[in-house]
Amino acid sequence: MKFLITTLLTISLAFSSIAQEKTYPFINYKANKINYGKDSSSYLKLFKKMHQQLNKKGHPIVVAHIGGSHVQGGTWSNAFHSNLENYFNTKGGGYFVFPHQIIKTNSPIFAASHTNGKWLKCRSVTKGFCLPLGMAGYSAKTNDSSCNFSINLTKFAVCKGFNVVRVYHNFNPSFSFNIIKSSAGNIDRTEKLAEGYTEFKLENLKDSIAFELIRKDTIQKDFILYGFSLKDDTKTGIYLASLGANGASSSSFLRCTYFEPQLKTLKPDLVIISLGVNDTQSKGFEADDYIENYDSLITMIKNVNPDVAILLTTTTDNYIKRRTANKRSITARSAMFELMHKHKIAVWDMFEFMGGYKSIPKWYKAGLAARDRVHFNSRGYNIMGEYMYRAFIQSYQANTPH
């Protein structure tokens, strides 16, 4: 049986900030909607779960956001996540985060990591590529005889604490690691070898956790870290998996050895895919290759959860070397809608919302984008997250009984 969701143009909702907010003449606010193919049953299932969440009857909603540098910085994802938490008036849930700072790259705004050791960066793009890689598009390796590493939530985090910690890592018998004693109270530790993580259940909610890593021998080289799950299971909420890797293209996550098995441990309800800028920056960009990569990635995600709702975001308008408007973004946008119908998923048309072709200089002049005419600043990313949320929640409201 096929289900058809009726989508809406942007309508006036009771968002408290709308009356006071600044609007921009170059933004196409009428384009701010979720577009669906003919079969949108996965979204009806998601909306039903969200409705249960609203009424405090369901389990946490798990959202994964996959992308390149637009996503690694976390501001776009954080705005979307924050608005969902506020709408449902929930503060639980949590995060999956990679410890970017221990490999000396930028971290999402809601988490920070630290170490006193030396770590090798592996990532899913040509420069710095090595295996194995986790679902975040990165891995961190060390062979230090002894070092500490830690992860903490920042003031920007919506979920302020966690009592369940999963450390995703290789199970190398030449290394051991333990939580550094703190005020976490009693700790239950479980080794989940088949799932690829060690889980710690804490007696008290914490906003940071630190570990001591010890090399016991030199038989097997390298302790490999793939990321952390930080969850508050004392209350319901929205769980955000931040899977952004600088420089990632549509093929990057296909190179990640543990993308599918690690994502399966989260079983996401909604996956947002925001890849394409790095594809279209290449002279060798071909729409057929782009679609084929997305086909493979979508198949992997549906293997993890056949009922998952998938939202594609069209490629943002961008310039090549600051000077040349990138027409390949138009081709990439068309590919998204082809994929939407092919896989019965949804599209949020960021390209059209921005104002279409050659709109990025207007965002820059308005103080919303970076000089490179590719990236945005925090104000720009917050607008993206805010309006993606509005489009999403409007569709939810239109298709949920009240």
Short mmCIF file of C-alpha atoms in Angstrom, two decimals:
data_model
loop_
_atom_site.label_atom_id
_atom_site.label_comp_id
_atom_site.label_asym_id
_atom_site.label_seq_id
_atom_site.Cartn_x
_atom_site.Cartn_y
_atom_site.Cartn_z
CA MET A 1 0.00 0.00 0.00
CA LYS A 2 1.35 3.43 -0.87
CA PHE A 3 0.95 6.46 1.32
CA LEU A 4 1.05 10.04 0.12
CA ILE A 5 2.04 12.87 2.39
CA THR A 6 0.60 16.22 1.43
CA THR A 7 3.36 18.77 1.71
CA LEU A 8 2.82 22.39 2.55
CA LEU A 9 4.40 25.61 1.46
CA THR A 10 5.94 27.55 4.28
CA ILE A 11 3.10 28.70 6.50
CA SER A 12 2.97 30.95 9.50
CA LEU A 13 3.37 28.91 12.67
CA ALA A 14 3.47 29.94 16.27
CA PHE A 15 7.26 30.18 16.49
CA SER A 16 7.99 32.82 19.09
CA SER A 17 10.94 34.21 17.15
CA ILE A 18 9.23 34.78 13.78
CA ALA A 19 7.87 38.26 14.49
CA GLN A 20 11.26 39.58 15.59
CA GLU A 21 13.58 37.73 13.26
CA LYS A 22 15.44 39.32 10.38
CA THR A 23 14.46 38.23 6.88
CA TYR A 24 16.56 38.45 3.73
CA PRO A 25 15.23 39.35 0.27
CA PHE A 26 17.43 36.81 -1.51
CA ILE A 27 16.18 33.80 0.49
CA ASN A 28 13.32 31.91 -1.12
CA TYR A 29 11.21 31.24 1.97
CA LYS A 30 8.42 29.67 -0.12
CA ALA A 31 10.82 26.86 -1.03
CA ASN A 32 11.14 25.87 2.63
CA LYS A 33 9.27 22.57 2.58
CA ILE A 34 9.94 18.86 2.61
CA ASN A 35 9.46 17.26 -0.81
CA TYR A 36 8.33 13.64 -1.00
CA GLY A 37 8.08 10.94 -3.62
CA LYS A 38 4.89 8.92 -4.08
CA ASP A 39 5.51 6.55 -1.16
CA SER A 40 6.25 8.30 2.10
CA SER A 41 5.29 5.50 4.49
CA SER A 42 8.66 5.70 6.29
CA TYR A 43 7.84 9.28 7.30
CA LEU A 44 4.37 8.35 8.53
CA LYS A 45 6.05 5.77 10.78
CA LEU A 46 8.56 8.38 11.96
CA PHE A 47 5.83 10.93 12.64
CA LYS A 48 3.88 8.36 14.64
CA LYS A 49 6.94 7.75 16.79
CA MET A 50 7.45 11.50 17.19
CA HIS A 51 3.83 11.83 18.32
CA GLN A 52 4.44 9.13 20.92
CA GLN A 53 7.54 11.03 21.96
CA LEU A 54 5.50 14.19 22.37
CA ASN A 55 3.13 12.33 24.67
CA LYS A 56 6.01 10.75 26.63
CA LYS A 57 5.05 7.23 25.56
CA GLY A 58 7.86 6.34 23.20
CA HIS A 59 11.60 5.83 23.08
CA PRO A 60 14.17 8.45 22.05
CA ILE A 61 14.23 9.50 18.40
CA VAL A 62 17.64 8.89 16.83
CA VAL A 63 18.74 11.38 14.16
CA ALA A 64 21.97 10.92 12.18
CA HIS A 65 23.37 13.79 10.09
CA ILE A 66 25.94 12.74 7.47
CA GLY A 67 28.02 15.26 5.55
CA GLY A 68 31.28 17.08 4.99
CA SER A 69 32.55 20.28 6.60
CA HIS A 70 29.01 21.75 6.68
CA VAL A 71 28.22 19.01 9.20
CA GLN A 72 31.53 18.51 11.04
CA GLY A 73 31.32 21.95 12.64
CA GLY A 74 27.98 20.96 14.12
CA THR A 75 26.16 24.31 14.08
CA TRP A 76 23.65 23.28 11.39
CA SER A 77 22.91 19.95 13.12
CA ASN A 78 22.78 21.59 16.54
CA ALA A 79 20.17 24.14 15.46
CA PHE A 80 17.96 21.39 14.06
CA HIS A 81 18.46 19.24 17.15
CA SER A 82 17.86 22.11 19.61
CA ASN A 83 14.60 23.08 17.94
CA LEU A 84 13.32 19.50 18.02
CA GLU A 85 14.15 19.18 21.72
CA ASN A 86 12.40 22.48 22.44
CA TYR A 87 9.33 21.51 20.44
CA PHE A 88 8.90 18.26 22.34
CA ASN A 89 10.06 19.83 25.61
CA THR A 90 12.59 17.05 26.14
CA LYS A 91 16.15 17.21 27.43
CA GLY A 92 17.25 13.58 27.26
CA GLY A 93 18.68 11.73 24.30
CA GLY A 94 22.35 12.36 23.69
CA TYR A 95 25.08 12.36 21.06
CA PHE A 96 27.39 10.26 18.99
CA VAL A 97 30.57 12.28 18.51
CA PHE A 98 34.05 11.65 17.21
CA PRO A 99 36.94 13.13 19.28
CA HIS A 100 38.10 15.48 16.51
CA GLN A 101 40.36 17.60 18.68
CA ILE A 102 42.67 14.75 19.63
CA ILE A 103 43.58 14.47 15.94
CA LYS A 104 43.85 18.28 15.65
CA THR A 105 40.78 19.12 13.60
CA ASN A 106 37.67 21.13 14.38
CA SER A 107 34.97 19.65 16.57
CA PRO A 108 31.18 20.08 16.62
CA ILE A 109 30.20 22.96 18.88
CA PHE A 110 28.39 20.73 21.37
CA ALA A 111 31.36 18.50 22.31
CA ALA A 112 35.10 18.77 22.96
CA SER A 113 37.86 16.20 23.35
CA HIS A 114 41.31 16.28 24.93
CA THR A 115 44.40 14.09 25.21
CA ASN A 116 48.00 14.20 26.41
CA GLY A 117 49.04 11.57 23.88
CA LYS A 118 49.97 11.44 20.21
CA TRP A 119 47.32 10.21 17.78
CA LEU A 120 47.39 9.54 14.05
CA LYS A 121 44.47 10.90 12.04
CA CYS A 122 42.77 8.66 9.48
CA ARG A 123 39.94 10.06 7.40
CA SER A 124 37.75 9.05 4.50
CA VAL A 125 39.14 11.49 1.93
CA THR A 126 42.22 11.17 -0.26
CA LYS A 127 44.46 13.37 1.87
CA GLY A 128 44.96 11.47 5.12
CA PHE A 129 43.17 8.33 3.98
CA CYS A 130 43.91 5.12 5.85
CA LEU A 131 41.95 2.18 7.19
CA PRO A 132 40.04 1.13 9.17
CA LEU A 133 37.47 3.93 9.48
CA GLY A 134 34.31 4.24 11.56
CA MET A 135 30.89 5.64 10.75
CA ALA A 136 32.04 9.21 11.48
CA GLY A 137 34.43 9.08 8.52
CA TYR A 138 37.44 9.17 10.85
CA SER A 139 39.52 7.05 13.16
CA ALA A 140 42.24 7.97 15.65
CA LYS A 141 45.22 5.67 16.27
CA THR A 142 47.85 5.70 18.97
CA ASN A 143 50.70 3.45 20.05
CA ASP A 144 51.65 5.48 23.12
CA SER A 145 52.70 3.45 26.13
CA SER A 146 50.40 5.53 28.32
CA CYS A 147 48.04 8.45 27.72
CA ASN A 148 44.74 9.94 28.78
CA PHE A 149 41.85 10.95 26.57
CA SER A 150 38.51 12.56 27.40
CA ILE A 151 35.25 13.86 25.97
CA ASN A 152 32.93 16.52 27.35
CA LEU A 153 29.74 18.35 26.44
CA THR A 154 29.99 22.11 25.97
CA LYS A 155 27.61 24.95 26.84
CA PHE A 156 26.07 24.59 23.36
CA ALA A 157 24.87 21.04 24.02
CA VAL A 158 21.12 20.64 24.41
CA CYS A 159 21.54 17.42 26.38
CA LYS A 160 23.47 18.52 29.44
CA GLY A 161 24.50 15.16 30.83
CA PHE A 162 24.87 11.45 30.18
CA ASN A 163 24.88 8.26 32.21
CA VAL A 164 25.56 5.70 29.46
CA VAL A 165 28.87 5.94 27.60
CA ARG A 166 29.91 3.76 24.69
CA VAL A 167 33.50 3.88 23.52
CA TYR A 168 33.78 2.57 19.96
CA HIS A 169 37.25 1.05 19.51
CA ASN A 170 39.23 -1.93 18.30
CA PHE A 171 39.64 -4.68 20.86
CA ASN A 172 43.42 -4.87 20.83
CA PRO A 173 44.64 -7.10 23.70
CA SER A 174 47.90 -5.14 23.80
CA PHE A 175 46.00 -2.20 25.33
CA SER A 176 43.68 -1.63 28.25
CA PHE A 177 41.70 1.47 29.15
CA ASN A 178 39.58 2.48 32.13
CA ILE A 179 37.60 5.45 33.33
CA ILE A 180 39.72 7.71 35.51
CA LYS A 181 38.07 7.67 38.92
CA SER A 182 35.68 10.58 39.39
CA SER A 183 32.38 11.42 41.03
CA ALA A 184 30.50 9.22 38.56
CA GLY A 185 29.75 6.81 41.41
CA ASN A 186 29.44 3.12 40.69
CA ILE A 187 30.30 2.07 37.16
CA ASP A 188 29.06 -1.01 35.32
CA ARG A 189 31.32 -2.00 32.42
CA THR A 190 30.30 -4.31 29.58
CA GLU A 191 32.48 -5.38 26.66
CA LYS A 192 30.41 -5.56 23.47
CA LEU A 193 32.94 -7.20 21.18
CA ALA A 194 30.50 -8.11 18.41
CA GLU A 195 29.08 -4.57 18.35
CA GLY A 196 32.50 -2.93 18.52
CA TYR A 197 32.22 -0.89 21.69
CA THR A 198 32.69 -0.94 25.43
CA GLU A 199 29.72 0.37 27.42
CA PHE A 200 29.89 2.10 30.78
CA LYS A 201 26.77 2.74 32.85
CA LEU A 202 27.29 5.50 35.38
CA GLU A 203 25.48 5.94 38.66
CA ASN A 204 25.20 9.72 38.18
CA LEU A 205 24.74 12.00 35.18
CA LYS A 206 28.01 13.54 33.99
CA ASP A 207 28.95 16.16 31.40
CA SER A 208 32.49 14.83 30.91
CA ILE A 209 34.40 11.57 31.11
CA ALA A 210 38.11 10.77 31.03
CA PHE A 211 39.99 7.55 30.33
CA GLU A 212 43.48 6.23 30.96
CA LEU A 213 44.98 4.11 28.19
CA ILE A 214 47.84 1.71 28.96
CA ARG A 215 49.86 -0.31 26.47
CA LYS A 216 50.51 -3.69 28.06
CA ASP A 217 52.83 -5.08 25.38
CA THR A 218 53.95 -4.52 21.79
CA ILE A 219 52.55 -7.68 20.22
CA GLN A 220 49.83 -5.82 18.31
CA LYS A 221 50.27 -2.21 17.28
CA ASP A 222 47.71 0.60 17.68
CA PHE A 223 44.70 1.31 19.80
CA ILE A 224 42.03 2.67 17.43
CA LEU A 225 39.24 4.99 18.54
CA TYR A 226 36.11 5.50 16.40
CA GLY A 227 33.98 7.74 18.61
CA PHE A 228 31.76 8.03 21.66
CA SER A 229 28.07 7.60 22.34
CA LEU A 230 26.95 9.83 25.23
CA LYS A 231 23.39 9.05 26.28
CA ASP A 232 21.01 10.19 29.01
CA ASP A 233 18.58 7.32 29.47
CA THR A 234 16.93 8.81 32.57
CA LYS A 235 14.50 10.74 30.37
CA THR A 236 13.25 10.67 26.80
CA GLY A 237 14.65 12.97 24.12
CA ILE A 238 16.36 13.33 20.75
CA TYR A 239 19.67 11.56 20.12
CA LEU A 240 21.93 13.16 17.50
CA ALA A 241 24.67 11.24 15.71
CA SER A 242 27.05 13.81 14.23
CA LEU A 243 28.74 12.16 11.23
CA GLY A 244 30.53 14.99 9.47
CA ALA A 245 34.00 14.73 7.92
CA ASN A 246 35.80 17.68 6.35
CA GLY A 247 36.27 17.17 2.62
CA ALA A 248 33.83 14.26 2.41
CA SER A 249 32.12 13.55 -0.91
CA SER A 250 29.36 11.12 -1.86
CA SER A 251 31.88 8.24 -2.04
CA SER A 252 33.69 8.93 1.25
CA PHE A 253 31.48 7.02 3.67
CA LEU A 254 31.47 4.04 1.33
CA ARG A 255 35.16 3.63 2.23
CA CYS A 256 34.41 3.36 5.95
CA THR A 257 34.88 -0.24 7.05
CA TYR A 258 32.55 0.04 10.02
CA PHE A 259 29.97 2.50 8.70
CA GLU A 260 27.16 -0.02 8.49
CA PRO A 261 27.82 -2.15 11.61
CA GLN A 262 28.40 0.89 13.83
CA LEU A 263 25.33 2.72 12.53
CA LYS A 264 23.32 -0.42 13.23
CA THR A 265 24.14 -0.06 16.94
CA LEU A 266 22.26 3.27 16.89
CA LYS A 267 19.40 2.16 14.58
CA PRO A 268 18.54 5.70 13.43
CA ASP A 269 14.94 6.77 12.85
CA LEU A 270 15.91 9.69 10.61
CA VAL A 271 19.07 10.04 8.51
CA ILE A 272 19.88 13.39 6.91
CA ILE A 273 22.46 13.26 4.10
CA SER A 274 24.19 16.53 3.17
CA LEU A 275 26.90 15.59 0.69
CA GLY A 276 27.73 17.07 -2.69
CA VAL A 277 29.70 20.31 -2.41
CA ASN A 278 33.02 18.48 -2.63
CA ASP A 279 31.72 16.36 -5.51
CA THR A 280 30.68 19.40 -7.53
CA GLN A 281 33.95 21.22 -6.85
CA SER A 282 35.70 18.56 -8.96
CA LYS A 283 36.15 18.98 -12.72
CA GLY A 284 35.50 15.27 -13.05
CA PHE A 285 32.02 15.48 -11.54
CA GLU A 286 29.56 13.15 -13.24
CA ALA A 287 25.90 12.96 -12.23
CA ASP A 288 25.77 9.19 -12.88
CA ASP A 289 28.66 8.55 -10.48
CA TYR A 290 27.09 10.85 -7.91
CA ILE A 291 23.77 8.99 -8.10
CA GLU A 292 25.51 5.61 -7.95
CA ASN A 293 27.36 6.62 -4.77
CA TYR A 294 24.12 7.79 -3.19
CA ASP A 295 22.43 4.53 -4.27
CA SER A 296 25.08 2.58 -2.36
CA LEU A 297 24.95 4.81 0.70
CA ILE A 298 21.15 4.70 0.89
CA THR A 299 21.22 0.91 0.54
CA MET A 300 23.65 0.64 3.45
CA ILE A 301 21.45 2.87 5.61
CA LYS A 302 18.33 0.85 4.79
CA ASN A 303 20.22 -2.34 5.65
CA VAL A 304 20.69 -0.86 9.11
CA ASN A 305 16.98 -0.01 9.49
CA PRO A 306 14.53 -0.82 6.68
CA ASP A 307 11.98 1.61 8.16
CA VAL A 308 14.38 4.55 8.39
CA ALA A 309 13.22 7.93 7.06
CA ILE A 310 15.92 9.48 4.84
CA LEU A 311 16.13 13.20 4.09
CA LEU A 312 18.46 14.43 1.34
CA THR A 313 19.50 18.07 1.38
CA THR A 314 20.39 19.58 -1.97
CA THR A 315 23.89 20.93 -2.46
CA THR A 316 24.34 24.49 -1.35
CA ASP A 317 25.19 27.08 -3.98
CA ASN A 318 28.97 27.52 -4.09
CA TYR A 319 31.80 29.08 -6.05
CA ILE A 320 35.01 27.53 -7.35
CA LYS A 321 38.13 29.31 -6.05
CA ARG A 322 35.92 32.24 -4.98
CA ARG A 323 35.54 33.46 -8.56
CA THR A 324 33.47 31.03 -10.63
CA ALA A 325 29.83 30.20 -9.95
CA ASN A 326 29.49 26.42 -9.81
CA LYS A 327 26.89 25.27 -12.35
CA ARG A 328 27.48 21.66 -11.36
CA SER A 329 25.41 22.35 -8.24
CA ILE A 330 22.34 22.63 -10.47
CA THR A 331 23.01 19.14 -11.84
CA ALA A 332 23.52 17.79 -8.32
CA ARG A 333 20.19 19.30 -7.25
CA SER A 334 18.38 17.47 -10.06
CA ALA A 335 20.05 14.24 -8.98
CA MET A 336 18.56 14.60 -5.49
CA PHE A 337 15.03 14.60 -6.87
CA GLU A 338 15.80 11.61 -9.06
CA LEU A 339 17.02 9.77 -5.97
CA MET A 340 13.94 10.89 -4.04
CA HIS A 341 11.59 9.12 -6.46
CA LYS A 342 13.86 6.13 -6.94
CA HIS A 343 14.27 5.35 -3.22
CA LYS A 344 10.94 6.74 -1.92
CA ILE A 345 12.65 9.21 0.37
CA ALA A 346 12.47 13.00 0.87
CA VAL A 347 14.36 16.15 -0.12
CA TRP A 348 14.84 19.50 1.60
CA ASP A 349 15.85 21.86 -1.20
CA MET A 350 18.52 23.97 0.44
CA PHE A 351 19.80 25.17 -2.95
CA GLU A 352 16.42 26.68 -3.86
CA PHE A 353 15.86 28.00 -0.32
CA MET A 354 19.19 29.84 -0.48
CA GLY A 355 18.01 31.66 -3.58
CA GLY A 356 19.36 29.30 -6.23
CA TYR A 357 22.27 29.75 -8.59
CA LYS A 358 24.70 32.55 -7.64
CA SER A 359 23.02 33.13 -4.27
CA ILE A 360 26.07 32.40 -2.09
CA PRO A 361 27.66 35.86 -2.72
CA LYS A 362 24.46 37.42 -1.36
CA TRP A 363 24.77 35.31 1.78
CA TYR A 364 28.38 36.47 2.08
CA LYS A 365 27.49 40.14 1.66
CA ALA A 366 24.78 39.75 4.29
CA GLY A 367 27.33 38.37 6.77
CA LEU A 368 26.06 34.78 6.62
CA ALA A 369 28.79 33.00 4.61
CA ALA A 370 32.56 32.75 4.48
CA ARG A 371 34.84 34.50 1.98
CA ASP A 372 35.44 31.28 0.09
CA ARG A 373 31.80 31.33 -1.11
CA VAL A 374 31.51 27.68 -0.07
CA HIS A 375 31.15 27.61 3.70
CA PHE A 376 28.88 29.56 6.03
CA ASN A 377 29.49 31.21 9.38
CA SER A 378 27.57 30.40 12.56
CA ARG A 379 24.74 32.77 11.64
CA GLY A 380 24.34 31.12 8.23
CA TYR A 381 24.44 27.58 9.59
CA ASN A 382 21.93 28.51 12.28
CA ILE A 383 19.54 29.75 9.59
CA MET A 384 19.98 26.45 7.72
CA GLY A 385 19.24 24.41 10.84
CA GLU A 386 16.33 26.59 11.91
CA TYR A 387 14.54 26.47 8.56
CA MET A 388 15.23 22.80 7.95
CA TYR A 389 13.57 22.21 11.31
CA ARG A 390 10.60 24.41 10.39
CA ALA A 391 10.03 22.58 7.13
CA PHE A 392 10.29 19.26 8.92
CA ILE A 393 7.99 20.12 11.82
CA GLN A 394 5.39 21.63 9.49
CA SER A 395 5.19 18.33 7.67
CA TYR A 396 4.94 16.51 10.99
CA GLN A 397 2.09 18.77 12.13
CA ALA A 398 0.23 18.34 8.84
CA ASN A 399 0.35 14.55 9.12
CA THR A 400 -0.15 13.86 12.82
CA PRO A 401 -3.44 13.76 14.73
CA HIS A 402 -3.74 16.36 17.49
#
